[in-house]
Coordinates of C-alpha atoms in Angstrom, one line a residue:
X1188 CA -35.8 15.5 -31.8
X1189 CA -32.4 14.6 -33.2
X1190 CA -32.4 10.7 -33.6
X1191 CA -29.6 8.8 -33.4
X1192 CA -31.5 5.9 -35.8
X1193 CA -31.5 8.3 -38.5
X1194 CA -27.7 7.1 -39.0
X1195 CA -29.5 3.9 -39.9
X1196 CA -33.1 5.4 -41.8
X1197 CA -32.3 8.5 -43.5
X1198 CA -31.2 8.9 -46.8
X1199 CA -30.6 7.6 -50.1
X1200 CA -27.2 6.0 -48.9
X1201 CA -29.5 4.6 -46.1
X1202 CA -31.6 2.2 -48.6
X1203 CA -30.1 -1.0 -48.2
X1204 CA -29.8 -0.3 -44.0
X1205 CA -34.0 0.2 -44.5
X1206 CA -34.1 -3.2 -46.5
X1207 CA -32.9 -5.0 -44.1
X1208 CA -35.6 -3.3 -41.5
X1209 CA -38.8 -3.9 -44.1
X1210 CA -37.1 -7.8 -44.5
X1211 CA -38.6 -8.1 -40.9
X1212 CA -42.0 -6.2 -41.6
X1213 CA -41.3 -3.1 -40.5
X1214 CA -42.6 -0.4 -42.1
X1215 CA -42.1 2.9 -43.7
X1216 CA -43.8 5.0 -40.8
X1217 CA -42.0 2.6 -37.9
X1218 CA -39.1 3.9 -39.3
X1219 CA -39.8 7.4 -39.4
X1220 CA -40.5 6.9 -35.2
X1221 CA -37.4 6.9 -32.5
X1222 CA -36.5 3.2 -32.5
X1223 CA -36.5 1.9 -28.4
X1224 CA -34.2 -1.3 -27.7
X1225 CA -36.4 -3.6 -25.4
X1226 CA -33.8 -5.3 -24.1
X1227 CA -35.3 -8.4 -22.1
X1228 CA -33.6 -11.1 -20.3
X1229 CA -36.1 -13.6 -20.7
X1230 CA -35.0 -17.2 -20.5
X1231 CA -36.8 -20.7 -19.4
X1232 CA -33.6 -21.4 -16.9
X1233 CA -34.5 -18.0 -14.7
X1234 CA -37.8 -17.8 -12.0
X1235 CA -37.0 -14.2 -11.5
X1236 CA -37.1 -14.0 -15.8
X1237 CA -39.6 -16.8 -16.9
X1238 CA -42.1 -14.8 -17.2
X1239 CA -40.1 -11.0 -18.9
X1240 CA -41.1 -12.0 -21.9
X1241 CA -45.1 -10.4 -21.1
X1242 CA -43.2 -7.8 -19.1
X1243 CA -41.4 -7.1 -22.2
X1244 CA -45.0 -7.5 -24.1
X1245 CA -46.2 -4.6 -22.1
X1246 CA -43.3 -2.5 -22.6
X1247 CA -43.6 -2.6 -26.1
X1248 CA -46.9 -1.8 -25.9
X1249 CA -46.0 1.3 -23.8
X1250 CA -43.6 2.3 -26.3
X1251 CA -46.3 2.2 -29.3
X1252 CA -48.9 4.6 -27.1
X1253 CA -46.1 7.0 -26.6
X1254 CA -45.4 7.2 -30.8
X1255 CA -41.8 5.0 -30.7
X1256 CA -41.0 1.5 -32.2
X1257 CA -40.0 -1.1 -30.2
X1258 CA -37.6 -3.6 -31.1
X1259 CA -37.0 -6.7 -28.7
X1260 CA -33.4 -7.8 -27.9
X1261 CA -31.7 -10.5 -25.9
X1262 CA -29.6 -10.5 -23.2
X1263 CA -27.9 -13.6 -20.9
X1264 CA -28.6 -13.7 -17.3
X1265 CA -27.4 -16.3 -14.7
X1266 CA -29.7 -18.0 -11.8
X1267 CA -27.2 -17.6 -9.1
X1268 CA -29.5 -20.2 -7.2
X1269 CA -29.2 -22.7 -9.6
X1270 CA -25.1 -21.8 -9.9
X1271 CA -24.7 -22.0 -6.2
X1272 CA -22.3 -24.6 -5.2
X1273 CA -20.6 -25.7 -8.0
X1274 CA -18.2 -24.0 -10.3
X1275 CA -21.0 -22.2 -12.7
X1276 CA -21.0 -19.4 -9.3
X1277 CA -17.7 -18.7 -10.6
X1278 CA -19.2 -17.3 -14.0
X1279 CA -22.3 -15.3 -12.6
X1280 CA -20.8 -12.2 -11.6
X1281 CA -18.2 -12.3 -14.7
X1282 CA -21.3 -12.3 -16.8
X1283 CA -22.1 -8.7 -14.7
X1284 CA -19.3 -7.1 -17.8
X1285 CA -21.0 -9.7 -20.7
X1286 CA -24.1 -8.0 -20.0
X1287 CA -22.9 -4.4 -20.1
X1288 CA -20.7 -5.2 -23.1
X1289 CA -23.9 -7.3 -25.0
X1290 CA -26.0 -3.9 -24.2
X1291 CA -23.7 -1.8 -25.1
X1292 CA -22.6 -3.8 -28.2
X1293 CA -26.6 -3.4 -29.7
X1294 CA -27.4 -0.2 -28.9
X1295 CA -24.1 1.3 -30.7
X1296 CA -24.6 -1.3 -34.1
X1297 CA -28.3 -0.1 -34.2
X1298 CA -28.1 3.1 -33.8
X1299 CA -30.7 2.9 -30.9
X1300 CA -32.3 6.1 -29.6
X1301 CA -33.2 4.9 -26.1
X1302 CA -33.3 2.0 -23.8
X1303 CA -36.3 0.4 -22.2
X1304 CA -33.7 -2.4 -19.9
X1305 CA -36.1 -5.6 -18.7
X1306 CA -34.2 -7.8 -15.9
X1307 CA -34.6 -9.1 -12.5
X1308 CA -32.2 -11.2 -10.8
X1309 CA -28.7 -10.3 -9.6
X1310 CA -26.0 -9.4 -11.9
X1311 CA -28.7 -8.9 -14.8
X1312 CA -30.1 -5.6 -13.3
X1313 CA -26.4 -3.7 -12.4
X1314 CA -24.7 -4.9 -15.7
X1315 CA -27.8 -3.5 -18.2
X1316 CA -27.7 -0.4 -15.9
X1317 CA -24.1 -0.2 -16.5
X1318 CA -24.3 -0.3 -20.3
X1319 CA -27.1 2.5 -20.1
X1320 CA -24.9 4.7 -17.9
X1321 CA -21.7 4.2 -20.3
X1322 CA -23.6 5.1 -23.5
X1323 CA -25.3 7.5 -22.2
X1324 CA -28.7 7.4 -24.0
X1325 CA -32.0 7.7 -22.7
X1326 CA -33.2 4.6 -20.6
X1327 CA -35.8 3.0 -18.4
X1328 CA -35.2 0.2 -16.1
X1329 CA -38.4 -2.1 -15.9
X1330 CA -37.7 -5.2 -13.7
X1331 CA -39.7 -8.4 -13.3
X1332 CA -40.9 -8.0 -9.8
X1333 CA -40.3 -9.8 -6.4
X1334 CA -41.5 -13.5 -6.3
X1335 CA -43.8 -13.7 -3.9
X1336 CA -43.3 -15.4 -0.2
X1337 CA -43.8 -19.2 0.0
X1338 CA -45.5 -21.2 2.9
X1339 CA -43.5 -23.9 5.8
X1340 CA -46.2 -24.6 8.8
X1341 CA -48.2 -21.4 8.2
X1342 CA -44.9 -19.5 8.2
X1343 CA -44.2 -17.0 5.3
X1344 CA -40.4 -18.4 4.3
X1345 CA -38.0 -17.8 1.1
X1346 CA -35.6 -19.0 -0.5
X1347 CA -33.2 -18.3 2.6
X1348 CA -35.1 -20.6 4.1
X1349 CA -34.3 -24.0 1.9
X1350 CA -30.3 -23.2 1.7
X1351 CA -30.6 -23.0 5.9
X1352 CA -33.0 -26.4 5.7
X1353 CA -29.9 -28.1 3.9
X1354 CA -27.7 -27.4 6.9
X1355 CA -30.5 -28.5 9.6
X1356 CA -30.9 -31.8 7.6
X1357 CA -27.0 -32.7 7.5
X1358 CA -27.2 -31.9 11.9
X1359 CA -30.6 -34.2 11.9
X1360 CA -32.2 -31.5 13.0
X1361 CA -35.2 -32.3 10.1
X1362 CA -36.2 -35.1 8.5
X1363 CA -36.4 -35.8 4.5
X1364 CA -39.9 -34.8 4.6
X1365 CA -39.1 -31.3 6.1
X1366 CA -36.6 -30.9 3.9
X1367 CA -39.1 -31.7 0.7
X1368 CA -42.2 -29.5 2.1
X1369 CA -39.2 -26.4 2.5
X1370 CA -38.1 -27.5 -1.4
X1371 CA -41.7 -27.5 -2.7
X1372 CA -43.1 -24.4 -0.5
X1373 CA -40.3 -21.7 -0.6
X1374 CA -40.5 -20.6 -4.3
X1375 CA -44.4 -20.6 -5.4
X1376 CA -44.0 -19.0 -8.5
X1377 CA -41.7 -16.5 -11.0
X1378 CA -40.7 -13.6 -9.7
X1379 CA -37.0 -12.6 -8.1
X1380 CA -36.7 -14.4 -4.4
X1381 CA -38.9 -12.5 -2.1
X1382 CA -36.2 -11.7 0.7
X1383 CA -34.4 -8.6 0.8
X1384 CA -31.8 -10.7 -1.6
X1385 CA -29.2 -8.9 -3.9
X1386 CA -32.3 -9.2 -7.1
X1387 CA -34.6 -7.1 -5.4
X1388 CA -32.0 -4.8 -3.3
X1389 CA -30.8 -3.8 -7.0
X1390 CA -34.0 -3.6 -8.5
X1391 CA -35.3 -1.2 -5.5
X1392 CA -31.8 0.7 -6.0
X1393 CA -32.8 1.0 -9.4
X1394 CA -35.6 3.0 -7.9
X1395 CA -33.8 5.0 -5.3
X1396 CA -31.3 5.8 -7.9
X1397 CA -34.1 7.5 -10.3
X1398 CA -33.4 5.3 -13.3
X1399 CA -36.3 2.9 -12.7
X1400 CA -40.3 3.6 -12.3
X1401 CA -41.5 4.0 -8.9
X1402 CA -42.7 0.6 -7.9
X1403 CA -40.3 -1.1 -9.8
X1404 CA -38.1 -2.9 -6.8
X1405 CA -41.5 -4.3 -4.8
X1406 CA -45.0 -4.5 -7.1
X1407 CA -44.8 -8.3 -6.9
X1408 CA -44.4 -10.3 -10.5
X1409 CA -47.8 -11.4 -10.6
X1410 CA -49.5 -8.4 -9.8
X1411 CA -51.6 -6.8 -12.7
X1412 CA -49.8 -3.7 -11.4
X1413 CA -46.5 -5.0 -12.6
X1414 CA -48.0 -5.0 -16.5
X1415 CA -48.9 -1.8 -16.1
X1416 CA -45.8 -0.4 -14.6
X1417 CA -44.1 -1.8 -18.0
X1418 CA -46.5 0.1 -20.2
X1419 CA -45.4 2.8 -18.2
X1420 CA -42.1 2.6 -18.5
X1421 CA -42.3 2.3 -22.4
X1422 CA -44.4 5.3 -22.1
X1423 CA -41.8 7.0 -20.2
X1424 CA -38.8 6.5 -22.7
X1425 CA -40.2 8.1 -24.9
X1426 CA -40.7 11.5 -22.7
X1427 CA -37.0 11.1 -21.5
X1428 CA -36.0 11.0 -25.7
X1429 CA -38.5 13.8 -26.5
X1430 CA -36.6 15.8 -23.4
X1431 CA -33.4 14.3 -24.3
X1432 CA -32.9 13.3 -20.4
X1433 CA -29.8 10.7 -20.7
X1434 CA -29.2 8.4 -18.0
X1435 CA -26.2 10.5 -16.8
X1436 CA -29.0 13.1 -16.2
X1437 CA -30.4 10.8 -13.7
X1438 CA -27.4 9.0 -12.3
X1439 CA -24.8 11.2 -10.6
X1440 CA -23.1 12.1 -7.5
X1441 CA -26.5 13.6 -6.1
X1442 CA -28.4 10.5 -7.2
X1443 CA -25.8 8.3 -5.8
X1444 CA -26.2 9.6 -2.9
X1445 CA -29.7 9.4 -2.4
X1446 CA -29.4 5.7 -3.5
X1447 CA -26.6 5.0 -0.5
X1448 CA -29.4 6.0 1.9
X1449 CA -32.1 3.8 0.6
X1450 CA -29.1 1.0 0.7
X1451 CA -28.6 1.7 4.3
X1452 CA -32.2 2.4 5.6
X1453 CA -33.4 -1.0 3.5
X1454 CA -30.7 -3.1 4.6
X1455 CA -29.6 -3.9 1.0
X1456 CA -27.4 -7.1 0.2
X1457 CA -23.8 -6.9 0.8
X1458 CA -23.5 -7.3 -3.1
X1459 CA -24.9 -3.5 -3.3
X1460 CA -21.9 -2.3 -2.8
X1461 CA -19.9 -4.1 -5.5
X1462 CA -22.4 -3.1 -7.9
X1463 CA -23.1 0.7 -7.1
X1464 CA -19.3 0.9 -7.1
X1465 CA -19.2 -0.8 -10.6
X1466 CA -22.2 1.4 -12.0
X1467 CA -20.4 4.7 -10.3
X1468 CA -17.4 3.9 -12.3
X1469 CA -18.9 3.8 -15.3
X1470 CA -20.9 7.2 -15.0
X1471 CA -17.6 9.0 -14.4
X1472 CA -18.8 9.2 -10.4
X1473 CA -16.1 8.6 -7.8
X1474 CA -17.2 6.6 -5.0
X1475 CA -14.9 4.8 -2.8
X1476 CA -16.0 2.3 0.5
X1477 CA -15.6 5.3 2.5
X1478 CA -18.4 6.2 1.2
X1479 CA -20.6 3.9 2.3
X1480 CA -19.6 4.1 6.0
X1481 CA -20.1 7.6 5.6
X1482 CA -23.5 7.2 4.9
X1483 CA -24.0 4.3 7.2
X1484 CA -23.1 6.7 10.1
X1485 CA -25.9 9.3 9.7
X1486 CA -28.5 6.8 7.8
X1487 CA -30.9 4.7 10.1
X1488 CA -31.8 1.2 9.0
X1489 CA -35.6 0.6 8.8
X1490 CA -36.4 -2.5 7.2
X1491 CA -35.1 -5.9 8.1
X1492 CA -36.6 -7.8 5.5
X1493 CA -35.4 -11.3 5.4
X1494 CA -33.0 -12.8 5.6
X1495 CA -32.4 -10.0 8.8
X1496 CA -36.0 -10.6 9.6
X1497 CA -39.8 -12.4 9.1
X1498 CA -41.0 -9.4 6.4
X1499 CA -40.6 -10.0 2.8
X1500 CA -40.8 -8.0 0.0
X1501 CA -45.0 -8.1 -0.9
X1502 CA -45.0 -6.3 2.7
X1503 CA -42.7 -3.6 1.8
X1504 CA -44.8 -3.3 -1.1
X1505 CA -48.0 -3.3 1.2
X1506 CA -46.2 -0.6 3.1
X1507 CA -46.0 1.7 0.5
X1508 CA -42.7 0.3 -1.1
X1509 CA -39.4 2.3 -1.6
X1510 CA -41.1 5.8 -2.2
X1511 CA -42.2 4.9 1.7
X1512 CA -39.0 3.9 2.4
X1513 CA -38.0 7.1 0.8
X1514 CA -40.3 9.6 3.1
X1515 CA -39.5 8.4 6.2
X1516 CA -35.9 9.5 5.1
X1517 CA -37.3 12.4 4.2
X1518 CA -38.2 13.7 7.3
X1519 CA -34.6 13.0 8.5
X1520 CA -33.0 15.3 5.9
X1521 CA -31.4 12.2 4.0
X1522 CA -32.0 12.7 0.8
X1523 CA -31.5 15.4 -2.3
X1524 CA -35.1 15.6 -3.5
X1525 CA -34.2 18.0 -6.1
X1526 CA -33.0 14.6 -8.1
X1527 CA -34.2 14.1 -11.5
X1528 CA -35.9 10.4 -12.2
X1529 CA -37.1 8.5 -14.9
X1530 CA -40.4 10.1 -14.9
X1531 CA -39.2 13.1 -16.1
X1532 CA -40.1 14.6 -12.7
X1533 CA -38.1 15.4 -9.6
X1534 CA -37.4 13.0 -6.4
X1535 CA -39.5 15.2 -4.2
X1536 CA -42.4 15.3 -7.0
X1537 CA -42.4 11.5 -7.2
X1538 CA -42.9 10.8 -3.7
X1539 CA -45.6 14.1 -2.6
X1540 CA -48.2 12.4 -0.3
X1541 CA -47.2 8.9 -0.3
X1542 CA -47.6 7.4 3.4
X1543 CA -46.1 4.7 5.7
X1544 CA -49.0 2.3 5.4
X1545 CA -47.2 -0.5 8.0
X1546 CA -44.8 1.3 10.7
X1547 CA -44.1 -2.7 11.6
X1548 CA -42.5 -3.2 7.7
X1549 CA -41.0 0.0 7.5
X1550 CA -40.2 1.2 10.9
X1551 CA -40.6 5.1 11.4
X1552 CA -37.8 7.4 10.9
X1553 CA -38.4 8.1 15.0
X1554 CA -38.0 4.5 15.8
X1555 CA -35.6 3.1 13.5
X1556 CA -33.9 -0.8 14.1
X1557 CA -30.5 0.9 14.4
X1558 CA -29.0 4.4 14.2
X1559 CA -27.0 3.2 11.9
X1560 CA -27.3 1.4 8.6
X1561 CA -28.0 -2.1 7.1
X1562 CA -24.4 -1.7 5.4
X1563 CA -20.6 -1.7 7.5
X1564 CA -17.3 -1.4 5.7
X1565 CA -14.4 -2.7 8.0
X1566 CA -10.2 -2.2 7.9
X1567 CA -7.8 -4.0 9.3
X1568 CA -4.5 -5.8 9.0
X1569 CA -6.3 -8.5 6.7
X1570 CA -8.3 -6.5 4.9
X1571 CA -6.5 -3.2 4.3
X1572 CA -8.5 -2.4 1.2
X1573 CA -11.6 -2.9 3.2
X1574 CA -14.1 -5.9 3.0
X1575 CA -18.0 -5.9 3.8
X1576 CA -20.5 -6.9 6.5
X1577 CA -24.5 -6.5 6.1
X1578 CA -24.5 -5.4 9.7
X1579 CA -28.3 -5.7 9.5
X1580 CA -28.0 -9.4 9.3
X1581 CA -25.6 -9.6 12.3
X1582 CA -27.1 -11.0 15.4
X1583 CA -26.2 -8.3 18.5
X1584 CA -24.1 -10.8 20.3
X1585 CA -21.7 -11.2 17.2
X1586 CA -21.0 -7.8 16.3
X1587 CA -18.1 -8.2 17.9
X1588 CA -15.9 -11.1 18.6
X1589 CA -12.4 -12.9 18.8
X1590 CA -12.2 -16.4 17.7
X1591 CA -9.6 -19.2 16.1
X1592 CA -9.3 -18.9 11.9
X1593 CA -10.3 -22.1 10.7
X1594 CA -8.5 -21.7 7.2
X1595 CA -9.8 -23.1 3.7
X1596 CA -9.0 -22.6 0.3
X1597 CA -11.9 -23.1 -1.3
X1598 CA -15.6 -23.1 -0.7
X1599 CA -15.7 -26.7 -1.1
X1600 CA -12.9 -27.3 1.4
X1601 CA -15.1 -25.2 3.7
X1602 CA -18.7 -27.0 3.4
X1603 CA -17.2 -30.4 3.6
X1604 CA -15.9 -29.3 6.9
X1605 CA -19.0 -27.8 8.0
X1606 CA -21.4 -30.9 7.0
X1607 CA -18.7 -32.8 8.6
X1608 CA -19.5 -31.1 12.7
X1609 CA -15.7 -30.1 12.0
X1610 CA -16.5 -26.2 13.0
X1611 CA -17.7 -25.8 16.8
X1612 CA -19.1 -22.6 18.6
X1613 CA -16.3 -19.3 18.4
X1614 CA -14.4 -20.3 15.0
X1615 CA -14.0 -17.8 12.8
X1616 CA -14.4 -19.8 9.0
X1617 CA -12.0 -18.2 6.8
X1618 CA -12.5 -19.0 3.0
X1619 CA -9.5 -17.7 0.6
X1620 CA -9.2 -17.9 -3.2
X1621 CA -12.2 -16.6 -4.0
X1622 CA -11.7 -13.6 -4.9
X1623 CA -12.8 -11.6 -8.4
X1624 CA -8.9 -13.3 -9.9
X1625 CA -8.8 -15.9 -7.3
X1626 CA -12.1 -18.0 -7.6
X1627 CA -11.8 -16.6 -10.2
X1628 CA -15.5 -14.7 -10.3
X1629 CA -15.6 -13.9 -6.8
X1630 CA -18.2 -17.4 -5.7
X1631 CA -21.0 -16.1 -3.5
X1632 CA -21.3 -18.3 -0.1
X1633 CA -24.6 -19.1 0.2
X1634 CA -23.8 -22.9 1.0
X1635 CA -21.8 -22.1 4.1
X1636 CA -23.5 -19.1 6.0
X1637 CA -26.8 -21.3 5.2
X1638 CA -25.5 -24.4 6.6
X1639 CA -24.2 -22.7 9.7
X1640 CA -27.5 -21.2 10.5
X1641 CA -29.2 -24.5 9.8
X1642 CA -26.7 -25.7 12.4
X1643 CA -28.3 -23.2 14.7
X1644 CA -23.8 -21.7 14.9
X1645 CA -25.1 -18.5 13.5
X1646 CA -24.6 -16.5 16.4
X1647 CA -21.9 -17.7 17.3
X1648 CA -19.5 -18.3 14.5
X1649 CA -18.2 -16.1 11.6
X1650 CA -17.1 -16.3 8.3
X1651 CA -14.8 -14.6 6.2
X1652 CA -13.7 -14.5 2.6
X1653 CA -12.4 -12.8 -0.3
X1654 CA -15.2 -13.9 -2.2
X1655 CA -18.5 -12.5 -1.6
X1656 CA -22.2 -13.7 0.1
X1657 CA -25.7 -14.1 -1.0
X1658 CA -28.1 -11.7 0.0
X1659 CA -30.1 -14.6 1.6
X1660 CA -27.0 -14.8 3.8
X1661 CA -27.2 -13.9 7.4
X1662 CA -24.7 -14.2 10.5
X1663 CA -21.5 -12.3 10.7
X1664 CA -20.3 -13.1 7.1
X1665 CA -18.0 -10.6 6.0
X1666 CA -16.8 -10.9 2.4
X1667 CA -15.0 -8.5 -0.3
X1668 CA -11.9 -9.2 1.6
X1669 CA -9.4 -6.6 0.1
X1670 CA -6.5 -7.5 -1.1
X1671 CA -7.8 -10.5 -1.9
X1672 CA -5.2 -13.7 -1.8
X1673 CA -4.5 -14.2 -5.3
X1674 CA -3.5 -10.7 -5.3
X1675 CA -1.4 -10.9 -2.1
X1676 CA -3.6 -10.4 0.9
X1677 CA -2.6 -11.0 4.1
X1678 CA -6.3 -13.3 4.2
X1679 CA -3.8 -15.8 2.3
X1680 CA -1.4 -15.2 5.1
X1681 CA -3.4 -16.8 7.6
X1682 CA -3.0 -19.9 9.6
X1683 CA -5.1 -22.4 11.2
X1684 CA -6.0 -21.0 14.8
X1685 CA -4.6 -17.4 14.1
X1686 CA -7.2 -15.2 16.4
X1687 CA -9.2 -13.1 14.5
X1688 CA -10.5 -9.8 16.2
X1689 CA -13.8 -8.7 14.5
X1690 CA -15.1 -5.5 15.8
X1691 CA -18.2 -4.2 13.7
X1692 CA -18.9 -1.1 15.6
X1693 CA -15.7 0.4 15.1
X1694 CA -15.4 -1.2 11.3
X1695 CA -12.2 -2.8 12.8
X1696 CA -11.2 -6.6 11.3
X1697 CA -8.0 -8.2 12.5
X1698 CA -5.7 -10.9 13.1
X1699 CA -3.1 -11.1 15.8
X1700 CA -0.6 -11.8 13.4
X1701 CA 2.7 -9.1 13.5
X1702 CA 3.8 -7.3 10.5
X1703 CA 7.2 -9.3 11.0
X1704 CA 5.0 -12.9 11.2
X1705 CA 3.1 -11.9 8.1
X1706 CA 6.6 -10.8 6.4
X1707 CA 8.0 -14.4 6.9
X1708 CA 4.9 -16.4 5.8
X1709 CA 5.0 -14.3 2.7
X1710 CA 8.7 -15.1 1.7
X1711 CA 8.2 -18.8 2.3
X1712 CA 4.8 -18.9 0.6
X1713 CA 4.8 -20.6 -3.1
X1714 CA 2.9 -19.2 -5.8
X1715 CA -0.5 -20.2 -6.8
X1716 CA -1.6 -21.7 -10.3
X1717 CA -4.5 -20.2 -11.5
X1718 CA -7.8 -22.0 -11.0
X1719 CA -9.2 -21.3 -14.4
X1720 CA -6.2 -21.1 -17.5
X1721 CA -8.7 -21.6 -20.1
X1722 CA -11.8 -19.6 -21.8
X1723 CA -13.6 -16.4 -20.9
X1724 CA -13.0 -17.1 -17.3
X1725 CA -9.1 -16.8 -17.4
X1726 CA -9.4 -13.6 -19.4
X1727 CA -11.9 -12.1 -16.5
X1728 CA -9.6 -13.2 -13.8
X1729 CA -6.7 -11.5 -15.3
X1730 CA -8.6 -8.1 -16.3
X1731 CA -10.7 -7.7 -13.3
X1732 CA -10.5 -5.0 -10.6
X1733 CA -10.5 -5.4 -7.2
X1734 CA -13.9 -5.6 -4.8
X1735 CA -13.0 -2.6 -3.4
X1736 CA -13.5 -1.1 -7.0
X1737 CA -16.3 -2.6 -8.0
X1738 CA -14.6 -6.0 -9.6
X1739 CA -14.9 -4.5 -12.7
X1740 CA -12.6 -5.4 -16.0
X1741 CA -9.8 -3.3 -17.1

């Protein structure tokens, strides 16, 4: 094996570099093994990452089996549940680049020769996977696991379920004591929140893509099966160093691909697609939105795992998980199973004889939920850079529809409104200035699409926005508006009861609005200060990309 932490151990001129190692109780024979960065995100402010640090445990273990030395390292990762609402949302994607650059930053000073990467929740999972992708070095994901589902009236519910409890107390449609028994029963324990959310839609992309164990996106966190899938994994870096197998050996056009279909037939989060963009870009892979409706079009969704439906993610683990998942689509043709994985071993090798254990959790390929997938890119006069549905989420009776804007500038302006009784049955909710440079940090709107289905207004009114949605969202939420209005949009065109024409069949979003009306708005429209002038914020929003590339930095 040729080591890159010889740069670091070898050699006379290498003694003070080795001093500084034995200063921490390494020793001599440590040294002379490949040195793994553990890189956990373990923090006491995190469910899905409370308890990494014995996930981390275990994958240093794994790692001393397989003849390596583990060394732990830190990285930050945001609870987007506990920054919902408030301006700390406007830092949690941003810290998406932090991550990579943190990863990155570690591996290079230290000479690392391969990557075991420990995360969970949202942005954690995509940015450590970007760093691995950009260095290029031998890596494992490992995630935390799904939380499991929590309990209301005998019902299994998640956290979907409290956000959309907020909006039902505001319309007296619960009491204070509903409203505590959701707050207490939704989230029993650590793990990432059990719905198909944008945590465990990455984490099972992690899997689809090849770069992660199989079981990684659904063996639930407290499962004794999750410890041993971190042995695993440590045990499985060090076969991908000893075969010199480099991320970019496992993620690449084919394996992009192959992950596009498991987005579409799981019904990912909306938030997939920002992130496969993001980690496409940085293995060199060009992957555009057209893409994504290309794959939509020929992949069938099977899973409506909440928020789309009652399953959650310890029954798509009791199914069989994503290698299930991935059969079914196998049948179809919809997958390369020549891929190459993290277990050293081929797609197709990976998922020989594994079964559909619950046709009513994963539906067969023969009786899919929709010919189509869980994902639906749209175009249109306000969003001519393309913006994004989770059509899987979309009740029937809203996939299309024409309704007034109700304009707001911010998410706050928005809420207010909708606590208020201010938006009625057919509005379209338009939210602006939200965007990646707008917000900036591209706000996820939880709040609203919750509130609205509290309010039982779900089905029949929309929301739109520049800035993006939860994966606990549901309704017809379409977000990623492209261009977004800080960068000229026509979605900062709008007016207060402009129709909107959404048509999600056809991927068609627009507003009545003439080219000539828009023209005039945009001569007598006045600039915009920025939100944020100050700290690491201000420097995102004027470096970022746009959704439609990934809102990644410059």
């Amino acid at each position: 094996m040729n080591l890159r932490s010889e740069n670091v151990t070898k050699g006379v001129e290498r003694a003070p570099n080795r001093s500084l190692f034995y200063a921490m109780g390494y020793t001599k024979e440590e040294l002379e093994r490949p040195l793994i960065g553990v890189i956990s995100a373990h923090s006491e402010i995190v469910p899905g990452h409370f308890h990494l640090d014995k996930i981390a445990d275990a994958v240093k273990a794994g790692v001393r089996m397989a003849g390596g030395t583990p060394i732990l390292m830190p990285a930050i990762g945001v609870c987007d549940g506990i920054a919902m609402g408030h301006i700390g949302m406007k830092y949690s994607l941003a810290s998406r680049e932090l991550i990579a650059d943190s990863v990155e930053t570690m591996a290079m000073a230290h000479q690392l020769d391969g990557l075991v990467l420990v995360p969970n929740c949202d942005k954690i999972v995509p940015g450590m996977v970007m760093a691995a992708v950009r260095l290029n070095l031998p890596a494992v994901v490992c995630s935390g696991g799904p939380m499991m589902a929590g309990l209301y009236e005998g019902e299994e519910v998640s956290l979907s379920k409290i956000f959309e409890a907020v909006g039902a107390r505001k319309a007296g449609m619960i009491d204070d004591d509903q409203l505590a028994e959701y707050e207490h029963g939704v989230c029993p324990g650590c793990g990432s929140c059990a719905g198909m959310y944008t945590a465990n839609s990455m984490n099972c992309l992690c899997e689809a893509i090849g770069i992660a164990l199989p079981g990684n996106g659904t063996i639930p966190a407290v499962h004794a099966a999750r410890t041993q899938l971190a042995k695993k994994a440590g045990m499985a870096i060090m076969e991908l160093v000893r075969r010199d197998i480099k991320a970019r050996d496992i993620i690449n056009p084919v394996s992009i691909r192959n992950a596009l279909a498991c987005d579409m037939a799981l019904g990912c989060s909306s938030n997939s697609v920002l992130h496969l963009l993001a980690i496409a870009n940085e293995a060199g892979c060009p992957l555009d939105l057209k893409m994504f409706n290309e794959m939509s079009e020929k992949t069938p969704n099977l899973c409506h795992l909440a928020p789309a439906g009652p399953t959650h993610m310890q029954d798509l683990f009791l199914a069989g998980g994503v290698a299930a998942v991935q059969t079914e689509l196998a049948k179809g043709g919809h997958l390369d199973l020549t891929a190459l994985t993290a277990t050293g071993k081929t797609l197709g090798e990976n998922i020989a004889g594994v079964k559909n254990k619950n046709t009513a959790a994963i539906r067969p390929i023969e009786n899919p939920y929709s010919e189509t997938g869980g994902i639906q890119i749209l175009w249109g006069n306000i969003a001519k850079d393309g913006c994004v549905v989770k059509r899987s989420a979309v009740a029937p009776e809203m996939l299309t529809h024409t309704g007034p804007a109700r304009v707001f500038d911010s998410e706050e302006e928005a809420i207010a409104s909708i606590y208020a009784g201010k938006i009625v049955d057919g509005d379209v909710v338009v939210i602006r200035y939200e965007g990646p440079k707008g917000g900036p940090g591209m706000r996820e709107m939880l709040n609203p699409t919750s509130a609205l289905a509290g309010m039982k207004l779900d089905k029949t009114v929309a929301l739109i926005t520049d800035g993006r949605f939860s994966g606990a969202s549901r309704g017809a939420s379409i977000g990623h508006v492209c261009p977004e209005a800080a960068s000229g949009g026509e979605i900062g065109l709008l007016c207060e009861g402009d129709l909107i024409e959404i048509d999600i069949p056809n991927a068609k979003i627009n507003a009545k609005v003439t080219d000539e009306e828009f023209a005039a708005r945009r001569a007598a429209q006045t600039p915009r200060e920025p939100n944020i002038k100050t700290g690491w914020l201000a420097r995102y929003a004027r470096l970022v990309s746009g959704a439609n590339e990934g809102a990644v930095m410059r």
